[in-house]
């Protein structure tokens, strides 16, 4: 008798979990309800201590492939392990605190197959809760490396119903083409969490790949459940990693000017912290102003320690960059945002 090898699935869905037992069930059930069927599910557990792994093994036996890390490897490390173990031609990421609508994969695969130079696909991500409050529909970027969800906290009135190019997708829910990842590499594990989707997105763009926003690929997300929406941990990684992004990818003229954009942002965020506006104001409600300053200083100490390594990575990126400096600068005009937007909006 001859046993033929099982064909590889078209899509591998990777879910990274860290102590998410209370909501990972909803995530996996949403995948089980997909109208598209040619996919596998890989759950990468980052050293959970809440019984997540046992729960998934009991309730999803044989359907979810489970990889267990001995410790928390972060968003980047967890997803990288899942990607390396996956066999699909497309790699879909879904946060453990997110739920995909039934047509999510069907919509993503349709657009991916019709657009071979789209290395990344972004989704319409709503905030969990039943309303049509948008989390993001792709990402925007500020001139010092910080990013924010496009359309964040807008009520969906049909203003984002067009298939269109965006800069890069949110790692909460996205589709990546294996061909692109084989060319540019995976997530930078030095980032650990936050900004890693920006890092991978810019790598793909510099290699000449596009990102398309797919309005029919809908996901509902419980925002920042793992670390907290305005936690010190999140503030640390966001500020540190945005500097590394600028070092690795910004054209030299913009990199030189970047500190000026940061100073202006700090001025506006300082006002926001004192007046209760924006993310700095929300952080200030739960922490002291001294704590905010201390986190910022710690982020910069960590960032500067990593600068030599990031500069070496910048040189590596330059060797295979296929787009011009002018095109990169054009991204900041097409997909950029103001200091007021990033400072005074949540």
XYZ file of N, CA and C in Angstrom, residues 43-312:
810
model
N -1.619 26.987 17.749
C -1.614 27.820 18.949
C -0.242 27.725 19.600
N 0.418 28.865 19.754
C 1.716 28.930 20.419
C 1.499 29.506 21.810
N 1.748 28.708 22.820
C 1.550 29.175 24.193
C 2.864 29.685 24.763
N 2.829 30.915 25.263
C 4.030 31.579 25.778
C 4.186 31.376 27.286
N 4.221 30.120 27.722
C 4.470 29.851 29.139
C 3.325 30.227 30.050
N 2.095 29.999 29.620
C 0.927 30.354 30.440
C 0.900 29.544 31.738
N 0.342 30.165 32.767
C 0.197 29.497 34.069
C -1.258 29.409 34.498
N -2.182 29.712 33.577
C -3.606 29.745 33.927
C -4.378 28.530 33.415
N -3.669 27.511 32.956
C -4.346 26.321 32.452
C -4.821 26.433 31.018
N -4.314 27.408 30.279
C -4.750 27.610 28.894
C -4.512 26.378 28.035
N -3.309 25.815 28.133
C -2.945 24.696 27.272
C -3.851 23.500 27.540
N -4.057 23.196 28.802
C -4.911 22.068 29.163
C -6.342 22.296 28.668
N -6.808 23.516 28.772
C -8.159 23.841 28.320
C -8.306 23.601 26.819
N -7.342 24.081 26.039
C -7.421 23.920 24.582
C -7.310 22.447 24.205
N -6.433 21.720 24.860
C -6.311 20.289 24.571
C -7.612 19.538 24.852
N -8.307 19.948 25.897
C -9.546 19.269 26.273
C -10.703 19.620 25.339
N -10.793 20.882 24.938
C -11.968 21.339 24.200
C -11.770 21.378 22.681
N -10.513 21.303 22.218
C -10.247 21.323 20.780
C -9.283 20.199 20.409
N -9.572 18.973 20.824
C -8.631 17.868 20.604
C -8.455 17.545 19.124
N -7.182 17.468 18.698
C -6.888 17.075 17.330
C -7.109 18.145 16.286
N -7.738 19.250 16.648
C -8.044 20.301 15.669
C -7.043 21.448 15.742
N -6.536 21.720 16.931
C -5.553 22.777 17.134
C -4.197 22.136 17.432
N -3.208 22.540 16.679
C -1.835 22.093 16.934
C -1.221 23.023 17.972
N -0.732 22.481 19.068
C -0.255 23.298 20.183
C 1.266 23.216 20.294
N 1.906 24.372 20.332
C 3.338 24.483 20.585
C 3.514 25.235 21.893
N 4.299 24.688 22.800
C 4.429 25.276 24.132
C 5.840 25.808 24.339
N 5.932 27.098 24.636
C 7.208 27.706 25.014
C 7.369 27.638 26.527
N 8.600 27.422 26.975
C 8.863 27.331 28.413
C 8.702 28.673 29.103
N 8.831 29.758 28.343
C 8.709 31.102 28.915
C 8.003 32.007 27.915
N 7.687 33.205 28.344
C 7.020 34.162 27.470
C 8.023 34.720 26.461
N 7.854 34.351 25.200
C 8.746 34.811 24.141
C 8.213 36.067 23.446
N 7.126 36.614 23.962
C 6.573 37.825 23.385
C 5.786 37.573 22.112
N 5.225 38.646 21.576
C 4.464 38.566 20.325
C 5.355 38.090 19.190
N 6.527 38.683 19.081
C 7.411 38.364 17.959
C 7.938 36.939 18.046
N 8.451 36.548 19.204
C 8.994 35.205 19.350
C 7.937 34.131 19.213
N 6.762 34.374 19.784
C 5.688 33.402 19.690
C 5.222 33.204 18.259
N 4.991 34.299 17.557
C 4.546 34.180 16.168
C 5.619 33.573 15.274
N 6.873 33.916 15.528
C 7.944 33.331 14.721
C 7.983 31.815 14.867
N 7.791 31.317 16.081
C 7.786 29.867 16.254
C 6.629 29.241 15.484
N 5.473 29.882 15.542
C 4.335 29.362 14.801
C 4.557 29.391 13.299
N 5.149 30.472 12.790
C 5.409 30.589 11.355
C 6.387 29.507 10.900
N 7.420 29.280 11.693
C 8.418 28.258 11.309
C 7.803 26.865 11.274
N 6.803 26.621 12.103
C 6.170 25.300 12.146
C 5.046 25.166 11.129
N 4.612 26.261 10.540
C 3.453 26.255 9.651
C 3.818 25.737 8.265
N 2.822 25.243 7.560
C 3.050 24.717 6.214
C 2.231 25.431 5.149
N 1.407 26.390 5.531
C 0.541 27.078 4.580
C 1.288 28.033 3.671
N 0.696 28.300 2.496
C 1.270 29.290 1.578
C 1.024 30.710 2.078
N -0.014 30.863 2.888
C -0.299 32.146 3.517
C -0.306 31.942 5.027
N 0.189 32.953 5.764
C 0.238 32.890 7.227
C -0.686 33.953 7.787
N -1.740 33.520 8.469
C -2.696 34.441 9.074
C -2.433 34.521 10.572
N -2.356 35.725 11.085
C -2.189 35.930 12.528
C -3.513 36.404 13.112
N -3.834 35.874 14.288
C -5.035 36.306 14.998
C -4.727 36.333 16.483
N -4.922 37.494 17.109
C -4.705 37.590 18.551
C -5.632 36.640 19.304
N -5.163 36.165 20.439
C -6.013 35.273 21.243
C -7.211 36.000 21.837
N -7.166 37.330 21.888
C -8.288 38.108 22.413
C -9.143 38.704 21.293
N -9.070 38.081 20.109
C -9.843 38.547 18.958
C -10.728 37.419 18.437
N -11.815 37.808 17.797
C -12.730 36.844 17.175
C -12.939 37.235 15.720
N -12.779 36.258 14.829
C -12.935 36.510 13.400
C -14.363 36.217 12.959
N -14.902 37.077 12.113
C -16.192 36.795 11.501
C -16.066 35.570 10.586
N -17.162 34.882 10.311
C -17.088 33.632 9.547
C -16.416 33.746 8.177
N -16.525 34.887 7.514
C -15.952 35.045 6.171
C -14.544 35.633 6.193
N -13.936 35.742 7.359
C -12.614 36.391 7.499
C -11.575 35.769 6.560
N -11.337 34.487 6.695
C -10.321 33.842 5.860
C -10.730 33.821 4.393
N -11.989 33.586 4.124
C -12.460 33.558 2.734
C -12.140 34.865 2.023
N -12.393 35.979 2.692
C -12.121 37.290 2.105
C -10.626 37.525 1.918
N -9.834 37.176 2.916
C -8.390 37.390 2.819
C -7.773 36.557 1.703
N -8.152 35.295 1.619
C -7.583 34.413 0.594
C -7.988 34.876 -0.806
N -9.226 35.284 -0.964
C -9.678 35.773 -2.282
C -8.821 36.928 -2.768
N -8.590 37.906 -1.908
C -7.806 39.077 -2.306
C -6.341 38.702 -2.500
N -5.810 37.841 -1.650
C -4.408 37.429 -1.783
C -4.171 36.712 -3.112
N -5.083 35.841 -3.498
C -4.917 35.087 -4.739
C -5.081 35.980 -5.968
N -5.839 37.053 -5.843
C -6.046 37.968 -6.968
C -4.936 39.011 -7.082
N -4.114 39.166 -6.046
C -3.090 40.218 -6.008
C -1.749 39.630 -5.575
N -1.016 39.021 -6.505
C 0.212 38.304 -6.142
C 1.328 39.174 -5.589
N 1.296 40.488 -5.792
C 2.340 41.355 -5.232
C 1.920 41.969 -3.897
N 0.779 41.561 -3.400
C 0.370 41.978 -2.052
C 0.963 40.986 -1.061
N 1.998 41.402 -0.362
C 2.639 40.523 0.609
C 1.955 40.521 1.954
N 1.087 41.533 2.185
C 0.404 41.682 3.469
C -1.022 42.149 3.221
N -1.938 41.664 4.040
C -3.327 42.103 3.962
C -3.793 42.550 5.345
N -4.420 43.714 5.380
C -4.956 44.267 6.621
C -6.457 44.021 6.700
N -6.967 43.934 7.914
C -8.376 43.617 8.158
C -9.130 44.826 8.709
N -10.450 44.731 8.687
C -11.278 45.704 9.410
C -11.464 45.163 10.820
N -10.847 45.846 11.775
C -10.847 45.369 13.156
C -11.703 46.309 14.002
N -12.771 45.746 14.571
C -13.639 46.490 15.478
C -13.214 46.235 16.925
N -13.508 47.184 17.796
C -13.381 46.945 19.220
C -14.522 46.043 19.677
N -14.195 45.094 20.518
C -15.199 44.150 21.010
C -16.271 44.887 21.808
N -17.514 44.460 21.642
C -18.561 45.068 22.444
C -19.865 45.257 21.721
N -19.926 44.848 20.456
C -21.199 44.914 19.752
C -21.393 46.161 18.923
N -20.721 47.257 19.261
C -20.845 48.482 18.466
C -19.944 48.370 17.245
N -20.026 49.368 16.367
C -19.155 49.405 15.197
C -18.042 50.416 15.409
N -17.469 50.393 16.622
C -16.334 51.246 16.926
C -15.070 50.593 16.374
N -14.328 51.327 15.563
C -13.172 50.772 14.872
C -11.946 50.768 15.777
N -11.262 49.639 15.809
C -9.928 49.555 16.419
C -8.902 50.046 15.407
N -8.840 49.400 14.241
C -7.994 49.910 13.161
C -8.360 49.251 11.842
N -8.037 49.949 10.769
C -8.185 49.430 9.404
C -6.856 49.672 8.683
N -5.819 49.019 9.173
C -4.457 49.314 8.743
C -3.824 50.297 9.704
N -2.588 50.689 9.420
C -1.873 51.573 10.334
C -1.332 52.814 9.644
N -1.219 53.873 10.439
C -0.573 55.122 10.042
C 0.734 55.256 10.816
N 1.633 56.132 10.340
C 2.925 56.268 11.000
C 3.272 57.742 11.174
N 3.896 58.049 12.300
C 4.373 59.403 12.598
C 5.863 59.476 12.251
N 6.367 60.682 12.096
C 7.719 60.869 11.582
C 8.827 60.587 12.595
N 8.488 59.994 13.729
C 9.548 59.522 14.627
C 9.449 58.007 14.868
N 8.547 57.342 14.128
C 8.452 55.887 14.212
C 7.241 55.360 14.954
N 6.545 56.210 15.700
C 5.314 55.757 16.358
C 4.232 55.514 15.312
N 3.315 54.611 15.617
C 2.218 54.357 14.698
C 0.906 54.304 15.469
N -0.162 54.418 14.738
C -1.506 54.398 15.321
C -2.456 53.775 14.322
N -3.470 53.114 14.796
C -4.440 52.496 13.913
C -5.187 53.523 13.078
N -5.260 53.293 11.796
C -6.052 54.141 10.912
C -7.526 53.957 11.261
N -8.228 55.056 11.442
C -9.649 55.005 11.777
C -9.948 54.698 13.227
N -8.925 54.638 14.087
C -9.139 54.209 15.462
C -10.163 55.083 16.192
N -11.113 54.413 16.850
C -12.186 54.990 17.649
C -13.208 55.774 16.831
N -13.162 55.617 15.510
C -14.239 56.145 14.683
C -15.394 55.141 14.673
N -16.603 55.642 14.583
C -17.752 54.768 14.366
C -17.837 54.477 12.874
N -18.003 53.215 12.542
C -18.038 52.809 11.138
C -19.371 53.204 10.509
N -19.301 54.185 9.602
C -20.482 54.605 8.844
C -20.331 54.221 7.375
N -19.439 53.284 7.078
C -19.200 52.881 5.703
C -18.074 53.626 5.033
N -17.265 54.381 5.822
C -16.187 55.175 5.242
C -14.954 54.346 4.881
N -14.916 53.087 5.306
C -13.764 52.225 5.006
C -14.232 50.940 4.318
N -15.004 51.088 3.247
C -15.548 49.930 2.547
C -14.832 49.634 1.232
N -13.720 50.317 0.971
C -13.030 50.164 -0.305
C -11.760 49.330 -0.136
N -11.562 48.363 -1.037
C -10.281 47.658 -1.106
C -9.229 48.661 -1.548
N -8.213 48.882 -0.712
C -7.232 49.914 -1.035
C -5.895 49.617 -0.376
N -4.886 50.314 -0.859
C -3.545 50.143 -0.311
C -3.429 50.887 1.017
N -2.820 50.243 1.991
C -2.454 50.879 3.259
C -0.970 50.591 3.489
N -0.405 51.178 4.537
C 1.040 51.032 4.726
C 1.403 49.629 5.200
N 0.751 49.171 6.272
C 0.990 47.814 6.767
C -0.163 47.425 7.687
N -0.322 46.131 7.960
C -1.452 45.681 8.780
C -1.117 45.651 10.265
N -2.165 45.597 11.073
C -2.003 45.340 12.497
C -1.720 43.865 12.714
N -0.774 43.564 13.602
C -0.474 42.174 13.918
C -1.593 41.481 14.670
N -2.591 42.226 15.107
C -3.752 41.620 15.772
C -4.460 40.637 14.855
N -4.588 41.013 13.576
C -5.250 40.164 12.589
C -4.723 40.569 11.222
N -4.012 39.674 10.576
C -3.385 40.001 9.297
C -3.076 38.728 8.538
N -2.859 38.879 7.237
C -2.404 37.773 6.405
C -1.077 38.172 5.771
N -0.093 37.276 5.864
C 1.224 37.495 5.260
C 1.482 36.386 4.238
N 2.043 36.760 3.119
C 2.394 35.794 2.090
C 3.727 35.142 2.448
N 3.787 33.824 2.419
C 5.019 33.117 2.769
C 6.188 33.578 1.897
N 5.920 33.796 0.619
C 6.974 34.225 -0.294
C 7.649 35.503 0.196
N 6.849 36.435 0.732
C 7.425 37.673 1.254
C 8.276 37.399 2.485
N 7.770 36.573 3.397
C 8.507 36.281 4.629
C 9.808 35.545 4.337
N 9.811 34.689 3.335
C 11.040 33.999 2.976
C 12.080 34.965 2.427
N 11.607 36.066 1.848
C 12.517 37.067 1.298
C 13.047 38.019 2.359
N 12.178 38.524 3.238
C 12.595 39.592 4.155
C 12.851 39.109 5.577
N 12.426 37.886 5.906
C 12.593 37.396 7.267
C 11.325 37.580 8.093
N 11.408 37.178 9.343
C 10.245 37.164 10.226
C 10.262 38.379 11.157
N 9.491 38.313 12.235
C 9.456 39.399 13.210
C 10.811 39.518 13.911
N 11.182 40.739 14.242
C 12.429 40.993 14.971
C 12.186 40.681 16.451
N 12.799 39.620 16.945
C 12.537 39.181 18.310
C 13.169 40.075 19.366
N 14.037 40.991 18.963
C 14.546 41.978 19.919
C 13.444 42.926 20.378
N 12.392 43.081 19.573
C 11.295 43.988 19.923
C 10.434 43.409 21.042
N 10.266 42.111 21.103
C 9.464 41.382 22.079
C 7.973 41.629 21.888
N 7.543 42.873 22.001
C 6.123 43.211 21.820
C 5.997 44.689 21.462
N 4.983 45.016 20.688
C 4.640 46.363 20.254
C 5.669 46.913 19.262
N 5.155 47.305 18.129
C 6.003 47.825 17.058
C 6.563 46.742 16.167
N 6.403 45.477 16.554
C 6.953 44.402 15.740
C 6.195 44.251 14.424
N 4.895 44.552 14.418
C 4.157 44.520 13.156
C 4.566 45.686 12.257
N 4.904 46.831 12.860
C 5.447 47.955 12.098
C 6.770 47.564 11.460
N 7.622 46.935 12.243
C 8.942 46.515 11.775
C 8.815 45.582 10.572
N 7.994 44.545 10.695
C 7.837 43.597 9.597
C 7.156 44.251 8.399
N 6.186 45.103 8.667
C 5.499 45.776 7.577
C 6.429 46.647 6.755
N 7.293 47.412 7.421
C 8.233 48.273 6.701
C 9.278 47.449 5.961
N 9.701 46.339 6.538
C 10.622 45.447 5.822
C 10.016 44.983 4.509
N 8.763 44.555 4.578
C 8.090 44.106 3.368
C 7.943 45.211 2.344
N 7.591 46.410 2.792
C 7.433 47.534 1.873
C 8.756 47.893 1.211
N 9.836 47.894 1.970
C 11.140 48.238 1.405
C 11.602 47.217 0.368
N 11.119 45.983 0.495
C 11.450 44.951 -0.481
C 10.549 45.018 -1.714
N 9.616 45.963 -1.726
C 8.776 46.155 -2.896
C 7.410 45.513 -2.826
N 7.049 44.918 -1.690
C 5.733 44.303 -1.540
C 4.714 45.363 -1.128
N 3.457 45.119 -1.461
C 2.367 46.025 -1.118
C 1.541 45.451 0.032
N 0.751 46.325 0.630
C -0.221 45.905 1.637
C -1.585 46.420 1.215
N -2.578 45.538 1.198
C -3.941 45.911 0.848
C -4.859 45.762 2.059
N -5.778 46.681 2.179
C -6.814 46.619 3.211
C -8.039 45.926 2.634
N -8.528 44.891 3.339
C -9.654 44.077 2.873
C -10.855 44.345 3.784
N -11.803 45.175 3.367
C -12.905 45.564 4.261
C -13.825 44.421 4.665
N -13.870 43.359 3.858
C -14.743 42.242 4.206
C -14.141 41.259 5.192
N -12.858 41.441 5.514
C -12.184 40.567 6.486
C -12.311 41.211 7.864
N -13.354 40.833 8.605
C -13.739 41.537 9.827
C -13.344 40.735 11.064
N -12.813 41.458 12.043
C -12.383 40.868 13.313
C -12.847 41.780 14.442
N -13.195 41.186 15.571
C -13.576 41.941 16.772
C -12.516 41.693 17.838
N -12.017 42.770 18.432
C -10.815 42.697 19.268
C -11.031 43.299 20.651
N -10.612 42.551 21.677
C -10.528 43.110 23.036
C -9.157 43.775 23.147
N -9.125 45.085 23.125
C -7.870 45.830 22.952
C -6.931 45.693 24.144
N -5.655 45.304 23.873
C -4.563 45.258 24.862
C -4.936 44.485 26.120
N -5.500 43.291 25.938
C -5.859 42.486 27.100
C -4.635 41.923 27.824
N -3.584 41.622 27.097
C -2.420 40.978 27.724
C -1.629 41.925 28.616
N -1.447 43.164 28.160
C -0.589 44.078 28.916
C -1.335 45.261 29.501
N -2.565 45.503 29.069
C -3.303 46.671 29.524
C -3.172 47.811 28.526
N -4.260 48.564 28.331
C -4.270 49.603 27.308
C -3.261 50.708 27.576
N -3.078 51.076 28.837
C -2.185 52.187 29.169
C -1.206 51.777 30.267
N -0.689 50.572 30.172
C 0.197 50.044 31.206
C 1.616 50.575 31.050
N 2.404 50.614 32.143
C 3.818 50.979 32.041
C 4.589 50.068 31.099
N 4.256 48.772 31.096
C 4.952 47.831 30.215
C 4.747 48.212 28.758
N 3.511 48.506 28.391
C 3.231 48.891 27.024
C 3.915 50.212 26.671
N 3.872 51.181 27.574
C 4.509 52.476 27.318
C 5.999 52.317 27.076
N 6.643 51.428 27.841
C 8.080 51.177 27.682
C 8.394 50.635 26.298
N 7.700 49.558 25.897
C 8.008 48.923 24.621
C 7.660 49.811 23.433
N 6.551 50.540 23.518
C 6.150 51.412 22.420
C 7.209 52.482 22.172
N 7.688 53.124 23.238
C 8.662 54.208 23.064
C 10.027 53.673 22.638
N 10.463 52.583 23.240
C 11.768 52.026 22.856
C 11.765 51.543 21.408
N 10.735 50.803 21.053
C 10.731 50.159 19.741
C 10.520 51.128 18.599
N 9.842 52.247 18.863
C 9.657 53.209 17.781
C 11.003 53.821 17.392
N 11.920 53.991 18.361
C 13.250 54.510 18.043
C 14.028 53.499 17.212
N 13.915 52.227 17.543
C 14.592 51.195 16.764
C 14.048 51.138 15.340
N 12.750 51.349 15.178
C 12.160 51.370 13.838
C 12.756 52.505 13.013
N 12.856 53.681 13.615
C 13.437 54.823 12.901
C 14.880 54.523 12.492
N 15.658 53.955 13.393
C 17.060 53.643 13.100
C 17.157 52.630 11.962
N 16.326 51.625 11.967
C 16.435 50.550 10.981
C 15.945 50.958 9.590
N 14.929 51.814 9.507
C 14.245 51.973 8.229
C 14.143 53.393 7.686
N 14.318 54.415 8.501
C 14.066 55.767 8.017
C 15.193 56.233 7.090
N 14.854 56.910 5.994
C 15.887 57.554 5.178
C 16.685 58.538 6.029
N 17.953 58.690 5.731
C 18.828 59.496 6.584
C 18.311 60.918 6.802
N 17.800 61.623 5.769
C 17.287 62.979 6.026
C 16.175 63.002 7.077
N 15.287 62.008 7.043
C 14.208 61.961 8.032
C 14.733 61.513 9.390
N 15.686 60.607 9.398
C 16.254 60.140 10.661
C 16.916 61.289 11.419
N 17.595 62.164 10.690
C 18.249 63.322 11.319
C 17.217 64.271 11.926
N 16.087 64.444 11.250
C 15.040 65.352 11.737
C 14.149 64.710 12.794
N 14.187 63.397 12.881
C 13.255 62.675 13.740
C 13.237 63.170 15.188
N 14.378 63.483 15.820
C 14.324 63.971 17.208
C 13.493 65.235 17.378
N 13.442 66.083 16.348
C 12.630 67.295 16.445
C 11.142 66.944 16.491
N 10.746 65.970 15.685
C 9.353 65.514 15.727
C 9.028 64.887 17.086
N 10.018 64.194 17.666
C 9.800 63.589 18.981
C 9.644 64.656 20.054
N 10.472 65.689 20.014
C 10.373 66.764 21.009
C 9.012 67.446 20.937
N 8.551 67.683 19.717
C 7.233 68.297 19.568
C 6.145 67.377 20.105
N 6.272 66.092 19.823
C 5.305 65.119 20.359
C 5.341 65.102 21.881
N 6.523 65.128 22.475
C 6.637 65.139 23.936
C 5.956 66.359 24.530
N 6.103 67.502 23.863
C 5.465 68.724 24.336
C 3.937 68.544 24.364
N 3.384 68.010 23.278
C 1.939 67.804 23.208
C 1.479 66.714 24.177
N 2.270 65.652 24.320
C 1.900 64.586 25.250
C 1.998 65.070 26.696
N 2.963 65.941 26.987
C 3.039 66.512 28.327
C 1.797 67.306 28.659
N 1.329 68.098 27.679
C 0.078 68.828 27.878
C -1.085 67.844 28.048
N -1.060 66.769 27.237
C -2.110 65.760 27.341
C -2.128 65.084 28.700
N -0.942 64.796 29.242
C -0.864 64.149 30.552
C -1.448 65.050 31.636
N -1.198 66.357 31.541
C -1.685 67.287 32.557
C -3.167 67.606 32.391
N -3.656 67.554 31.149
C -5.048 67.939 30.886
C -5.979 66.740 30.719
N -5.393 65.525 30.736
C -6.210 64.322 30.617
C -6.584 63.963 29.199
N -5.799 64.420 28.215
C -6.104 64.136 26.820
C -5.177 63.051 26.277
N -5.714 62.200 25.404
C -4.904 61.213 24.711
C -4.406 60.089 25.599
N -3.513 59.269 25.018
C -2.983 58.119 25.747
C -2.199 58.546 26.978
N -1.457 59.668 26.880
C -0.711 60.146 28.045
C -1.649 60.526 29.179
N -2.779 61.132 28.832
C -3.763 61.474 29.849
C -4.377 60.254 30.491
N -4.673 59.216 29.679
C -5.216 57.967 30.231
C -4.181 57.277 31.112
N -2.917 57.311 30.699
C -1.852 56.728 31.515
C -1.750 57.465 32.849
N -1.878 58.777 32.787
C -1.763 59.619 33.985
C -2.884 59.330 34.983
N -4.043 58.873 34.505
C -5.148 58.549 35.404
C -4.816 57.358 36.293
N -3.948 56.470 35.810
C -3.631 55.243 36.530
C -2.233 55.259 37.139
N -1.404 56.212 36.722
C -0.021 56.280 37.193
C 0.357 57.737 37.435
N 1.427 57.942 38.164
C 1.889 59.304 38.433
C 2.651 59.848 37.233
N 2.760 61.186 37.181
C 3.554 61.825 36.142
C 5.010 61.395 36.257
N 5.503 61.236 37.483
C 6.872 60.764 37.687
C 7.069 59.380 37.073
N 6.052 58.513 37.221
C 6.130 57.173 36.654
C 6.225 57.234 35.135
N 5.488 58.142 34.524
C 5.525 58.303 33.073
C 6.914 58.741 32.613
N 7.491 59.705 33.316
C 8.839 60.181 32.961
C 9.859 59.061 33.155
N 9.732 58.319 34.265
C 10.672 57.235 34.541
C 10.612 56.158 33.464
N 9.414 55.785 33.036
C 9.260 54.777 31.983
C 9.924 55.264 30.693
N 9.746 56.537 30.376
C 10.343 57.094 29.167
C 11.859 57.033 29.222
N 12.425 57.396 30.382
C 13.884 57.333 30.551
C 14.382 55.892 30.415
N 13.680 54.953 31.044
C 14.070 53.539 30.946
C 13.999 53.049 29.509
N 12.990 53.492 28.769
C 12.861 53.090 27.364
C 14.042 53.593 26.550
N 14.477 54.826 26.822
C 15.593 55.377 26.056
C 16.917 54.723 26.437
N 17.094 54.387 27.698
C 18.314 53.670 28.102
C 18.393 52.339 27.370
N 17.281 51.609 27.350
C 17.251 50.327 26.654
C 17.448 50.511 25.155
N 16.826 51.548 24.590
C 16.946 51.786 23.150
C 18.380 52.097 22.749
N 19.048 52.940 23.528
C 20.421 53.317 23.183
C 21.390 52.153 23.342
N 21.118 51.273 24.291
C 21.948 50.076 24.416
C 21.856 49.201 23.175
N 20.698 49.210 22.541
C 20.505 48.379 21.356
C 20.852 49.056 20.046
N 21.271 50.329 20.075
C 21.520 51.059 18.837
C 22.589 50.426 17.943
N 23.740 49.974 18.490
C 24.733 49.353 17.590
C 24.164 48.166 16.818
N 23.365 47.336 17.500
C 22.769 46.183 16.832
C 21.764 46.624 15.786
N 20.951 47.647 16.094
C 19.967 48.128 15.134
C 20.637 48.780 13.927
N 21.764 49.433 14.144
C 22.474 50.052 13.022
C 23.036 48.982 12.081
N 23.495 47.869 12.652
C 23.942 46.754 11.811
C 22.775 46.199 11.002
